[in-house]
Short mmCIF file of C-alpha atoms in Angstrom, two decimals:
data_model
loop_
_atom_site.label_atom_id
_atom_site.label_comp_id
_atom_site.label_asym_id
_atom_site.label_seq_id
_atom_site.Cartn_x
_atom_site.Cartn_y
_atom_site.Cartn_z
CA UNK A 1 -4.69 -14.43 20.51
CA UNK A 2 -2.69 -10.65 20.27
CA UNK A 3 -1.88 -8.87 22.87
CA UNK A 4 -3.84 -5.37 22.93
CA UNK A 5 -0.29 -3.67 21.87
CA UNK A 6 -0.26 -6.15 18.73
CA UNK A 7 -3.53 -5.35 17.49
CA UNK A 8 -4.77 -2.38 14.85
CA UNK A 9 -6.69 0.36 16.58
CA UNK A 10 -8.79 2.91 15.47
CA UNK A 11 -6.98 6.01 15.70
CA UNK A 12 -9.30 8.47 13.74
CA UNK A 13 -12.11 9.01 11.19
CA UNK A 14 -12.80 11.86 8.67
CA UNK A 15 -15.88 13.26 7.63
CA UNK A 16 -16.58 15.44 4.87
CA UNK A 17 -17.69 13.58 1.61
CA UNK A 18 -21.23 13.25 0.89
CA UNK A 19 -20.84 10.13 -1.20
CA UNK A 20 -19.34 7.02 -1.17
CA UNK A 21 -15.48 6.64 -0.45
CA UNK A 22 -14.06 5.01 -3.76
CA UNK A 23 -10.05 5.76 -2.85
CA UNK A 24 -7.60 6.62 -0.61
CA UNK A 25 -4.02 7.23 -0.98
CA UNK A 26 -1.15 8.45 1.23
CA UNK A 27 1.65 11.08 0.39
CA UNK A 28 4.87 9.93 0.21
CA UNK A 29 5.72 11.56 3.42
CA UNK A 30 2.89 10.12 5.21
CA UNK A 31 2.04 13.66 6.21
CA UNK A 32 -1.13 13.92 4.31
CA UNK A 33 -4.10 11.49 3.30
CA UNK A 34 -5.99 12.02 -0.65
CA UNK A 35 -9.89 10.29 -0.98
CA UNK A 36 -11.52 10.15 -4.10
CA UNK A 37 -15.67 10.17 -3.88
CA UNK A 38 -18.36 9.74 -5.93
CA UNK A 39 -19.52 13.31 -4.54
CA UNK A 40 -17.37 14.58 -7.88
CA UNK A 41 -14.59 15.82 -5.19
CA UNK A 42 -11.39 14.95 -4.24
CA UNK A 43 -10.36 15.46 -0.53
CA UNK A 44 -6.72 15.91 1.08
CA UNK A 45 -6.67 15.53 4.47
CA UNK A 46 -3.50 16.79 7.14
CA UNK A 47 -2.21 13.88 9.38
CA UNK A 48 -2.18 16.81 11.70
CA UNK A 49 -4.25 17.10 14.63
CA UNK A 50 -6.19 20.13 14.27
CA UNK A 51 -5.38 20.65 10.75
CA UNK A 52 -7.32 22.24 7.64
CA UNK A 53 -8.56 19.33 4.84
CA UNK A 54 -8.87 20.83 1.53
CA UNK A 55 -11.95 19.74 -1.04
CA UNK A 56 -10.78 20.27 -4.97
CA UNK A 57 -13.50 20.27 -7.63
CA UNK A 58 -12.98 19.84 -10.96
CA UNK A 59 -14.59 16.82 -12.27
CA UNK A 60 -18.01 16.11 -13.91
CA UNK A 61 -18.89 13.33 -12.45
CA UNK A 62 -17.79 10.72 -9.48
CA UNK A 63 -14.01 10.43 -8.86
CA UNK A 64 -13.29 6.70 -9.20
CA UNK A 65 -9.66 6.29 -8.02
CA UNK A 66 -6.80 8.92 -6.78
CA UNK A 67 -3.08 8.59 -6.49
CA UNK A 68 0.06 10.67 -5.47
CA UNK A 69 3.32 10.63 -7.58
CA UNK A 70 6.08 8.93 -6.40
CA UNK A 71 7.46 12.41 -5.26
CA UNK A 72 4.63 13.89 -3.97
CA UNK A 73 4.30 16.81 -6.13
CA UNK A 74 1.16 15.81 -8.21
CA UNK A 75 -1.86 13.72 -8.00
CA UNK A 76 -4.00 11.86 -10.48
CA UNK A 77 -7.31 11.01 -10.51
CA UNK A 78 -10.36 8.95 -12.58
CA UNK A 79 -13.42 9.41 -12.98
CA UNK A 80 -17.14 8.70 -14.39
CA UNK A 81 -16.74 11.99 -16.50
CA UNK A 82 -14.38 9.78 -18.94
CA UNK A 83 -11.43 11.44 -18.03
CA UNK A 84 -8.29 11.11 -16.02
CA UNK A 85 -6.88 14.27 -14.79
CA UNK A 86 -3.65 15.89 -13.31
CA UNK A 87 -3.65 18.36 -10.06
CA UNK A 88 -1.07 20.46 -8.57
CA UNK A 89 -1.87 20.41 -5.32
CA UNK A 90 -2.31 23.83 -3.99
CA UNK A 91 -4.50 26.57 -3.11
CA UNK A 92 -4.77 27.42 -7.19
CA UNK A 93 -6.45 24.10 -7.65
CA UNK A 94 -4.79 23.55 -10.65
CA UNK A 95 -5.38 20.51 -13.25
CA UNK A 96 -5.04 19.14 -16.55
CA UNK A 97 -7.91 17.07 -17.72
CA UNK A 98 -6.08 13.64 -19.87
CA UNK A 99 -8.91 12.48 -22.01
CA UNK A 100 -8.92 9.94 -24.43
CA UNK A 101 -11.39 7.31 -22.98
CA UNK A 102 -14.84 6.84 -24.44
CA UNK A 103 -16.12 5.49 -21.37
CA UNK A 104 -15.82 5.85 -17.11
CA UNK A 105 -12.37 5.73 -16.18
CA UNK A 106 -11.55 2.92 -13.03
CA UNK A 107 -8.34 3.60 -11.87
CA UNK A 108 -5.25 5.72 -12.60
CA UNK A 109 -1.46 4.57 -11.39
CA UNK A 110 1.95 6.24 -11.73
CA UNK A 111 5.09 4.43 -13.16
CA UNK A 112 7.75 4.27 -10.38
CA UNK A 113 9.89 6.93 -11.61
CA UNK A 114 6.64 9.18 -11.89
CA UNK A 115 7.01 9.39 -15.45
CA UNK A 116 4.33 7.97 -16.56
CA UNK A 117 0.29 7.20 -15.72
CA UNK A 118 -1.53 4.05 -16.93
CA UNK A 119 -5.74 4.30 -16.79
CA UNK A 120 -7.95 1.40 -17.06
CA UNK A 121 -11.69 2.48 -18.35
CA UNK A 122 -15.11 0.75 -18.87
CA UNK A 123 -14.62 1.23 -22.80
CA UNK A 124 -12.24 -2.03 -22.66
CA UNK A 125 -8.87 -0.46 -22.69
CA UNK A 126 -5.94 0.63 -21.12
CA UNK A 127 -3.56 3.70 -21.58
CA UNK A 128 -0.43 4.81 -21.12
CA UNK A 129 0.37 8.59 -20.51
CA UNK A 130 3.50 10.42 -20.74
CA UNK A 131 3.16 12.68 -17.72
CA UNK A 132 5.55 15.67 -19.18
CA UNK A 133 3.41 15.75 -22.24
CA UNK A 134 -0.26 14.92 -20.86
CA UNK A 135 -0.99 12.15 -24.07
CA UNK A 136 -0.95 9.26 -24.98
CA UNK A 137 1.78 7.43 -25.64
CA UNK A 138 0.33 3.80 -26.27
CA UNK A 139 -3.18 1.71 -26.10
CA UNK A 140 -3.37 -2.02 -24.71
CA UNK A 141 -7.06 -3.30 -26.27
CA UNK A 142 -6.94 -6.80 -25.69
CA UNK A 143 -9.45 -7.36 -22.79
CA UNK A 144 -13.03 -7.38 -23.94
CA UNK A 145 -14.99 -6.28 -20.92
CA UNK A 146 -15.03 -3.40 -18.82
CA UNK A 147 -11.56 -2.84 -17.15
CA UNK A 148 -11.61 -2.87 -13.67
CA UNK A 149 -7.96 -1.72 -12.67
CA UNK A 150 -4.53 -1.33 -14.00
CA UNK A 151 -1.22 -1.05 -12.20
CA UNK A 152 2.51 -0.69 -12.84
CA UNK A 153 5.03 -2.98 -10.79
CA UNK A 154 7.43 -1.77 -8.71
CA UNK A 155 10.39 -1.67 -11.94
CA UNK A 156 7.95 -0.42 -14.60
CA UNK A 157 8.34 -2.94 -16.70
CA UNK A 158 5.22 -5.01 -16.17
CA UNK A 159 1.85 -3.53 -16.02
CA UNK A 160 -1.04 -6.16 -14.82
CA UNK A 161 -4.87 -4.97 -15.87
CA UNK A 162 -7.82 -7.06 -14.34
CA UNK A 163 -11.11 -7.34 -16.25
CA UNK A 164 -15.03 -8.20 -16.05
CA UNK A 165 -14.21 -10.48 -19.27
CA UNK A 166 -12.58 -12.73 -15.94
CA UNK A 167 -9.00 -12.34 -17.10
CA UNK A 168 -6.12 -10.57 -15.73
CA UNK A 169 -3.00 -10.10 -17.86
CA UNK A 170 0.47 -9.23 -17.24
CA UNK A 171 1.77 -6.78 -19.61
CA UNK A 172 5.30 -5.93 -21.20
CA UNK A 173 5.42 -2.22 -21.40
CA UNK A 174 8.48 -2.14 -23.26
CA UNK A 175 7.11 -4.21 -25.90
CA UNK A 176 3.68 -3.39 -25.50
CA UNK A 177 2.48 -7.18 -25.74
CA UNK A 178 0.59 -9.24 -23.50
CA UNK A 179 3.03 -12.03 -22.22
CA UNK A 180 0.64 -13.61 -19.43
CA UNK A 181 -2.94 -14.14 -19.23
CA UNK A 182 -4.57 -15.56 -16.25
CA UNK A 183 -8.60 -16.77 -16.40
CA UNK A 184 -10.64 -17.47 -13.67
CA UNK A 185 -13.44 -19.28 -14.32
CA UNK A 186 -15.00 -18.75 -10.81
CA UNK A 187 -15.57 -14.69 -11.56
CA UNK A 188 -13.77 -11.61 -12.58
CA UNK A 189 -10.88 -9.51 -10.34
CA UNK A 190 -12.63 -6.04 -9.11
CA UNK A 191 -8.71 -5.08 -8.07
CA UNK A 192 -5.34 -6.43 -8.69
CA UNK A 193 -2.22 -4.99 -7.39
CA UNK A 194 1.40 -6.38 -7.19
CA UNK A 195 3.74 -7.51 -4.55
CA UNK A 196 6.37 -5.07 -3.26
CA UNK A 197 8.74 -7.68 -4.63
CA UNK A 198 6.86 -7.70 -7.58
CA UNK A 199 6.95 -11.34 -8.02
CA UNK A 200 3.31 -12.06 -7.63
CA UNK A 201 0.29 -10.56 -8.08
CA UNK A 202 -2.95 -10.21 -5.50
CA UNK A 203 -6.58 -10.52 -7.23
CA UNK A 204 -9.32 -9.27 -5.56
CA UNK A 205 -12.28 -11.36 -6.18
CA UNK A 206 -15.70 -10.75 -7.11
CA UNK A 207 -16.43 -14.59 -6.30
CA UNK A 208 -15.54 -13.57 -2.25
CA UNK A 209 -12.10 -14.81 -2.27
CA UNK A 210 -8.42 -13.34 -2.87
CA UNK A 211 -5.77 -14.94 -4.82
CA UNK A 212 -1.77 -14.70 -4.80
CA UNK A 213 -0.80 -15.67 -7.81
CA UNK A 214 3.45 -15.98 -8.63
CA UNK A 215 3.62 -14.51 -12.05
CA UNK A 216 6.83 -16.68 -12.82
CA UNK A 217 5.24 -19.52 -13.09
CA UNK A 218 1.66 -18.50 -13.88
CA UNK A 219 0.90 -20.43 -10.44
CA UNK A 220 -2.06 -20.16 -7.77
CA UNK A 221 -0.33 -19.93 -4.83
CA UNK A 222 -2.99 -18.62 -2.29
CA UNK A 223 -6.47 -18.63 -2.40
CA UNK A 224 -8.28 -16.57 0.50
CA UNK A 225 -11.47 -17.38 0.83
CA UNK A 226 -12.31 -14.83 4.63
CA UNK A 227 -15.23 -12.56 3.34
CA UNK A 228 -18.87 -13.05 2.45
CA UNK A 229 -19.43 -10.83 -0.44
CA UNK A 230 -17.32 -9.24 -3.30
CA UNK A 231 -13.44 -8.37 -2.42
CA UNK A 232 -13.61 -4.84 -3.89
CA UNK A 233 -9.85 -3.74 -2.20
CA UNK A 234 -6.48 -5.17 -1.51
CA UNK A 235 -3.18 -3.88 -0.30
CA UNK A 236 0.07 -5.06 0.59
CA UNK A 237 2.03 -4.65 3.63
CA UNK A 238 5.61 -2.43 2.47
CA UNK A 239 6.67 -5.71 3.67
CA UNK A 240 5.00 -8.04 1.69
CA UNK A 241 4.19 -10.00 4.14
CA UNK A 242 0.91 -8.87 4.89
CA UNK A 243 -2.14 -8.05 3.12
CA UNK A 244 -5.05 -6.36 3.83
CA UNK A 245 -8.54 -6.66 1.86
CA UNK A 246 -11.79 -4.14 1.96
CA UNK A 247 -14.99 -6.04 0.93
CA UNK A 248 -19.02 -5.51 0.12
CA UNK A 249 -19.41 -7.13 3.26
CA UNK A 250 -18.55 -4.34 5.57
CA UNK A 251 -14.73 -5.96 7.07
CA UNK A 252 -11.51 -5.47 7.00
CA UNK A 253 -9.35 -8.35 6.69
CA UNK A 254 -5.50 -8.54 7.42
CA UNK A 255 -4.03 -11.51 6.07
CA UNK A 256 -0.25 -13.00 7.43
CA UNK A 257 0.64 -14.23 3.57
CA UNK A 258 3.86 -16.30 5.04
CA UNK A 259 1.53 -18.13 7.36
CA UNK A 260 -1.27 -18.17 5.00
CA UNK A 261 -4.15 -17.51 7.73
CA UNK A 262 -6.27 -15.25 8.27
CA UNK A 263 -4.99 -12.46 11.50
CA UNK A 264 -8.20 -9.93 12.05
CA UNK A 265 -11.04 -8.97 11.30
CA UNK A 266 -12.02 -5.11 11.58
CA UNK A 267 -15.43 -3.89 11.82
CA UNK A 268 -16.04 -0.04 11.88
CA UNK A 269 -17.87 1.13 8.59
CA UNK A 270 -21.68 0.83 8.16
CA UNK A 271 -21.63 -0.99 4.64
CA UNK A 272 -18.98 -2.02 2.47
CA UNK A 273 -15.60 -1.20 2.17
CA UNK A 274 -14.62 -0.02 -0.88
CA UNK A 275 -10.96 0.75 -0.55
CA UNK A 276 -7.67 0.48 1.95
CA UNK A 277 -4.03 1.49 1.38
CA UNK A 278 -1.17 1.29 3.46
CA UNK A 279 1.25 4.29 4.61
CA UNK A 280 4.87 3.96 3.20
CA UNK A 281 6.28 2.63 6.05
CA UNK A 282 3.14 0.86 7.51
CA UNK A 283 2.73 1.40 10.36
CA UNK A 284 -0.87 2.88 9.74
CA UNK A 285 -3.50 2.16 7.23
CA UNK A 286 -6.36 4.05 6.19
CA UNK A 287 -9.99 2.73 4.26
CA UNK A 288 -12.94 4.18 2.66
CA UNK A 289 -16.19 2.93 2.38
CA UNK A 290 -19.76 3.05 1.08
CA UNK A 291 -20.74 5.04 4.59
CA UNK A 292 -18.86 8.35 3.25
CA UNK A 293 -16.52 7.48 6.24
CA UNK A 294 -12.87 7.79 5.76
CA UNK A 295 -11.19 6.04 8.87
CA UNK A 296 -7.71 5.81 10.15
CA UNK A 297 -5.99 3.12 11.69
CA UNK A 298 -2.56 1.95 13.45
CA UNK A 299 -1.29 -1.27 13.83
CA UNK A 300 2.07 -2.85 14.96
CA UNK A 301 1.70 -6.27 13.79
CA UNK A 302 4.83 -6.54 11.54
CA UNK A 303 7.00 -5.19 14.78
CA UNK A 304 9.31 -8.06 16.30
CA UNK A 305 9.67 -7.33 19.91
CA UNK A 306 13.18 -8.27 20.08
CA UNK A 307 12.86 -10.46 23.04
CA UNK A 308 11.11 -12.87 20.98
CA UNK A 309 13.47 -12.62 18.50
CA UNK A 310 15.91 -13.51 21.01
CA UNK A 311 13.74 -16.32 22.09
CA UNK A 312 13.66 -17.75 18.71
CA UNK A 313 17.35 -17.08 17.96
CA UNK A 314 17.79 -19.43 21.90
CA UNK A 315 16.41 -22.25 19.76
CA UNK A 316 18.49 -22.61 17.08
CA UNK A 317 21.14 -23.40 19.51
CA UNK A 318 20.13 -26.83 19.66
CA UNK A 319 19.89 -29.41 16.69
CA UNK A 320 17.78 -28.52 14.08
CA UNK A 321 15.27 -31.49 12.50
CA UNK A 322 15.18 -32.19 9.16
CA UNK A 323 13.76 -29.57 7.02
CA UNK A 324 10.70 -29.76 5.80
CA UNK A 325 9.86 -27.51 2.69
CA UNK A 326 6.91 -25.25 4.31
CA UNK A 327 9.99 -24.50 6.73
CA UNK A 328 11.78 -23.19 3.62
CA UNK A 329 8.99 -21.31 2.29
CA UNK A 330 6.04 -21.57 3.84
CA UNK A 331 2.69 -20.56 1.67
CA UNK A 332 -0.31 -22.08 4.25
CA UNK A 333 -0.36 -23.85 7.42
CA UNK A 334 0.40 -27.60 7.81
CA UNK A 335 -2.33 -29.86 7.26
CA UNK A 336 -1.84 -31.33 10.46
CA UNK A 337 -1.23 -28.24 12.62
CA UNK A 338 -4.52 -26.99 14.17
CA UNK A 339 -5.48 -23.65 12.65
CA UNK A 340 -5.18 -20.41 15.13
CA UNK A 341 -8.43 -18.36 15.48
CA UNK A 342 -8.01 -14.79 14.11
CA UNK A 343 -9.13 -11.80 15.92
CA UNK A 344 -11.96 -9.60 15.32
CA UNK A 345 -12.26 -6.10 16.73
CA UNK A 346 -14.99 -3.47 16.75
CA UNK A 347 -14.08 0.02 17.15
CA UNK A 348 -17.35 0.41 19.62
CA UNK A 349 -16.57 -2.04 21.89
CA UNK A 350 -12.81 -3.26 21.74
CA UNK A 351 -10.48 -0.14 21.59
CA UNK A 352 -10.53 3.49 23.21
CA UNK A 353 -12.24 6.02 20.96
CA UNK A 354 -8.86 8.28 19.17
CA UNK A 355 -11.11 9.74 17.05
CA UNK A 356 -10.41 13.41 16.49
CA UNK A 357 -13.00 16.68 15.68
CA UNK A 358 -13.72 16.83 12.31
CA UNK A 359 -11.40 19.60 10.59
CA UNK A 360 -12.35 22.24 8.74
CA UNK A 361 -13.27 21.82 5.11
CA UNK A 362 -11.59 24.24 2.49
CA UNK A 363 -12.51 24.56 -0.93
CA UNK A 364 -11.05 24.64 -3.82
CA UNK A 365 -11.85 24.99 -7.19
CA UNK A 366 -10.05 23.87 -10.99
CA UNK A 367 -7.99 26.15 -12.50
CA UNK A 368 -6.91 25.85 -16.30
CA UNK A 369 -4.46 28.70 -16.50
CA UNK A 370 -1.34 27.64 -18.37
CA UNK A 371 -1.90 24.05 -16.93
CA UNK A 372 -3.58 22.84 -20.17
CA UNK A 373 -0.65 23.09 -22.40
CA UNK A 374 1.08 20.15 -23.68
CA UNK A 375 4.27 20.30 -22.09
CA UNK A 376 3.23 22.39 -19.09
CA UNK A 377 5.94 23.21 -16.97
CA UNK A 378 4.37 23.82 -14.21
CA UNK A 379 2.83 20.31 -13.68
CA UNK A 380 5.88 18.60 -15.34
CA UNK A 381 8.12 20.45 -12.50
CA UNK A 382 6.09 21.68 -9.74
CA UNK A 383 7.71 23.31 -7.44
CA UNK A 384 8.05 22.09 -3.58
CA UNK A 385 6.41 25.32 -2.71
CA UNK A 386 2.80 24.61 -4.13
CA UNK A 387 3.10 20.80 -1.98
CA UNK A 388 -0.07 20.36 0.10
CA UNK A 389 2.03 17.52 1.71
CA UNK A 390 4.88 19.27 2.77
CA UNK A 391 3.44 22.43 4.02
CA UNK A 392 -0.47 22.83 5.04
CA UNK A 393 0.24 26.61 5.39
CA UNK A 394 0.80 26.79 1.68
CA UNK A 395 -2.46 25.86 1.08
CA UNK A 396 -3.93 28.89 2.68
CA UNK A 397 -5.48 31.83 0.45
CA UNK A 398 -3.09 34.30 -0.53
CA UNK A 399 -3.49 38.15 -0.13
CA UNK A 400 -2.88 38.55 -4.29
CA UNK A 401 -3.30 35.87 -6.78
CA UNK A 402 0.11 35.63 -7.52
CA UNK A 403 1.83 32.80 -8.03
CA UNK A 404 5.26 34.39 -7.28
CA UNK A 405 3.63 36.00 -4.41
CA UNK A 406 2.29 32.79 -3.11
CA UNK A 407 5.82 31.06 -3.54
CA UNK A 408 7.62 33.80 -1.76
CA UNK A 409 5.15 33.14 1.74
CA UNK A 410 5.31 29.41 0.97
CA UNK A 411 9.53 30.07 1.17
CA UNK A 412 9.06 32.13 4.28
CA UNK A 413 6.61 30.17 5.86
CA UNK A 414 9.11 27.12 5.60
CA UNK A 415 11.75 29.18 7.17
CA UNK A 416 9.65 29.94 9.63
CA UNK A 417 9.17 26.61 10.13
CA UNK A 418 12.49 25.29 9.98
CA UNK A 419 13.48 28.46 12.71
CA UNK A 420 10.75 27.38 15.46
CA UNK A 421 12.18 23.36 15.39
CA UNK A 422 13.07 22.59 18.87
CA UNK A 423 16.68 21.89 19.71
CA UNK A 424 15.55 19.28 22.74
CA UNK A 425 15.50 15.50 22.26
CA UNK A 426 11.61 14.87 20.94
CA UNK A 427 10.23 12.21 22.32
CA UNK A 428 10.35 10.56 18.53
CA UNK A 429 13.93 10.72 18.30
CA UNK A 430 14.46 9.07 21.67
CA UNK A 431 11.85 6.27 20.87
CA UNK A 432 14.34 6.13 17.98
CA UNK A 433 17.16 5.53 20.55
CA UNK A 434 15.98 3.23 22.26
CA UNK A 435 14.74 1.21 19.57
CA UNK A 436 18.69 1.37 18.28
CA UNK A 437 20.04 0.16 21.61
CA UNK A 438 17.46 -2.78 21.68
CA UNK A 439 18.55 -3.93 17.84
CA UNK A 440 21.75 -3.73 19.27
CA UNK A 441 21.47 -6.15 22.13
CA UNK A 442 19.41 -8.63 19.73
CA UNK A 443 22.94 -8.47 17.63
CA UNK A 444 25.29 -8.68 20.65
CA UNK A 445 23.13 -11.94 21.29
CA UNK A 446 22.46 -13.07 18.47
CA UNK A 447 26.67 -13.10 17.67
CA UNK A 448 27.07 -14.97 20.91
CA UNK A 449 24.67 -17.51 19.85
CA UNK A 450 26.51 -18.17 16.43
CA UNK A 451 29.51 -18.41 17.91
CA UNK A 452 28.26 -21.13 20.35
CA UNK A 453 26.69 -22.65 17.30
CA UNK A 454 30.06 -22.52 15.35
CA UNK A 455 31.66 -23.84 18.49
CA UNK A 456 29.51 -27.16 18.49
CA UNK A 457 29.65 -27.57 14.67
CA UNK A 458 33.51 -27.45 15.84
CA UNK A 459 32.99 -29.90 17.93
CA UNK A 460 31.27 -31.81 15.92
CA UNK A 461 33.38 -32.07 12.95
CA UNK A 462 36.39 -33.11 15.39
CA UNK A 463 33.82 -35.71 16.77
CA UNK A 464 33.44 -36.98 13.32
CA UNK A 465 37.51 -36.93 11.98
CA UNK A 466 38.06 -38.76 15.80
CA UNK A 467 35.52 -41.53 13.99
CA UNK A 468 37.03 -41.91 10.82
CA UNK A 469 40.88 -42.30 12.21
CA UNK A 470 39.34 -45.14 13.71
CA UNK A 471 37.87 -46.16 11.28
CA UNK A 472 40.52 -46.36 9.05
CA UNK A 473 42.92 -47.94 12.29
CA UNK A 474 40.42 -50.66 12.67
CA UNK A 475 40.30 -51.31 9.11
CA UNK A 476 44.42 -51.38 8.76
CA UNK A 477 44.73 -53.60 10.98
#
């Protein structure tokens, strides 16, 4: 079992939807946390303590699914109103409605150079927008259900698109042709989402499983079965060596995908889990459920403690055994090995309570100024100044409505900003440190250790030329 250090911890929960929690998304910077809700509003919470969240209306109906750009600058969202739409995040609330589905848009995801936006909708299709332009630049109509979700891969050049027809295909965006299909017979994916590798493919399962699939070879390679109602949620560790699933059934699951077992269990919502994502870097994770809860959490699992990587490196001193091929690669645990017991933990009972007052709720309301054009500059190029990420100040009303006014505080307000940084060592930066000097012994170390490996692989190949002049002596004479 974890130490207390090793296990995910609730760190804080938000309050201020009034509906169910269908997304969450962080910024790029991890400084800021989007939720989509079925309350018609989009939310963007500060990472801050003691910091302002901002509520932006603007669509009809429930927001299904919400993203950030790959930069930051702009945010996407679907909804139940049949459109997709486009916001600036700022105190102007400013979007740009993409419509072009007949039917409740599922989910909305941005190409990796942020040039693009592909939508998957209940009317059986799947589009693909030209962000500069805000249309369409091509339809994919070969699924014949309601589509659940699509999403790009981490190169652009594959976009996968999971259906209630029970089939999830892999997509060739240059060609715009479906070069994989995948059918499971057992139910239909509610999610699918790739690898940060992009190499295979994680389906989450309306059957109450999760399945890795390697999209090379159009093989199963995992198949979770952990929950006890629909998987409606997945999300991979930046590593890829984790993921972590939100299902009906009111959990949290982290999964270790290398040793194919299941690590913890998290209870904390009241009612299903309807979405997780990871932060960038992930260190923290954040989920959304059915209980209008948005909730927080850290976790250090994918940290090394570098004594143990010493201890590990201590062992290959000696003689390896024959390799066996789950040693290679390993995708589950050995038939034979005995199968560790994962942990479960309950924010009432097994951690401190981190949670935080709930902040202050602004609101903001659409705008359709010059937004709506085609080739709006303004959400093609947004400037750094109108970020909600970047700067929470720039978010507050201004004195006059304009938007060179606003940008000139926003400018300021940065200086100011950038003027009041202390000149000290912060406590971050000398975690930092000492994290350095610690990867630095593991390398001092773990050089010593290959060089008393290389010194008995010496010894052994003299051992084994000391043999064969024998050998050949004996057999001269």
């Amino acid at each position: 079992m974890a130490s207390a250090l090793e296990d995910p911890i609730l760190i804080r929960n938000f309050k201020g939807h009034k509906d169910a929690v269908t997304s969450v998304a962080f910024s790029p910077n991890t400084k800021a946390l989007a939720t989509s809700s079925l309350d018609r509003y989009l939310m963007i919470w500060n990472l801050r303590p003691n910091s302002k969240a901002f509520r932006f209306a603007g669509h009809m109906e429930g927001v299904t699914s919400v993203e950030f750009s790959p930069d930051g600058q702009l945010l996407a969202s679907a909804s139940q109103d049949r459109t997709a739409r486009l916001w600036i995040p700022c105190v102007h609330g400013e979007s740009t409605p993409l419509k072009g589905h007949t039917a409740s848009v599922r989910s909305v995801n941005f190409s990796h150079d942020g040039q693009y936006l592909v939508t998957a909708s209940n009317d059986k299709l799947v589009k693909v927008w030209s962000i500069y332009t805000q249309t369409v630049l091509f339809t994919l109509f070969q699924h014949t259900h309601w589509v659940r979700c699509a999403k790009y891969s981490p190169d652009g050049r594959l976009i996968v698109s999971c259906s209630e027809d029970k089939s999830v295909k892999i997509w060739d965006v240059r060609n715009r042709i479906c070069v994989d299909n995948i059918i499971d017979c057992d139910g239909f994916a509610n999610y699918v989402d790739f690898s940060p590798d992009g190499t295979c493919i994680a389906c989450a399962g309306s059957d109450h499983t999760v399945k890795i699939w390697d999209i090379r070879t159009n093989k199963l390679l995992q198949n979770h079965q952990v929950h006890r109602a629909a998987i409606n949620y997945t999300a991979f560790h930046p590593s890829g060596n984790y993921l972590i699933t939100a299902s009906t059934d009111g959990t949290i699951k982290i999964i270790d995908l290398l040793g194919g077992r299941l690590l913890y269990t998290l209870h904390g919502h009241e009612g299903p889990v309807l979405s997780v994502a990871f932060a960038k870097g992930g260190e923290i994770f954040a989920s959304g459920g059915l209980d209008t809860q948005v909730l927080l959490w850290k976790t250090n699992f994918d940290a090394f403690e570098y004594k143990k990587v010493l201890k590990k490196h201590m062992r290959r001193i000696h003689v390896d055994e024959p390799p066996h091929l789950l040693d290679i690669y390993p995708r589950s645990p050995h038939r034979h090995d005995g199968k560790p017991q994962s942990v479960e933990i309950d924010p009432s009972h097994d951690v401190a309570d981190m949670r935080t007052f709930d902040p202050t709720v602004i609101d903001i309301s659409s705008s359709f100024s010059s937004c709506q054009a085609k080739a709006s500059p303004s959400l093609a190029r947004p400037s750094m100044s109108q970020d909600v990420v970047n700067n929470e100040d720039a978010l507050q009303p201004p004195a006059s409505p304009s938007p060179t006014m606003s940008k000139r505080v926003s400018q300021t307000e940065n200086l100011g900003h950038a003027v009041e940084e202390p000149v000290g060592i912060s406590p971050v930066l000398s975690n930092a440190l000492e994290h350095i000097v610690e990867q630095l012994d593991v390398l001092t170390l773990t050089i010593s250790i290959l060089e008393q490996r290389l010194t008995l692989t010496e010894d052994k190949v003299k051992e084994c030329l000391e043999n064969q002049e024998r050998v050949l002596l004996s057999t001269g004479n």
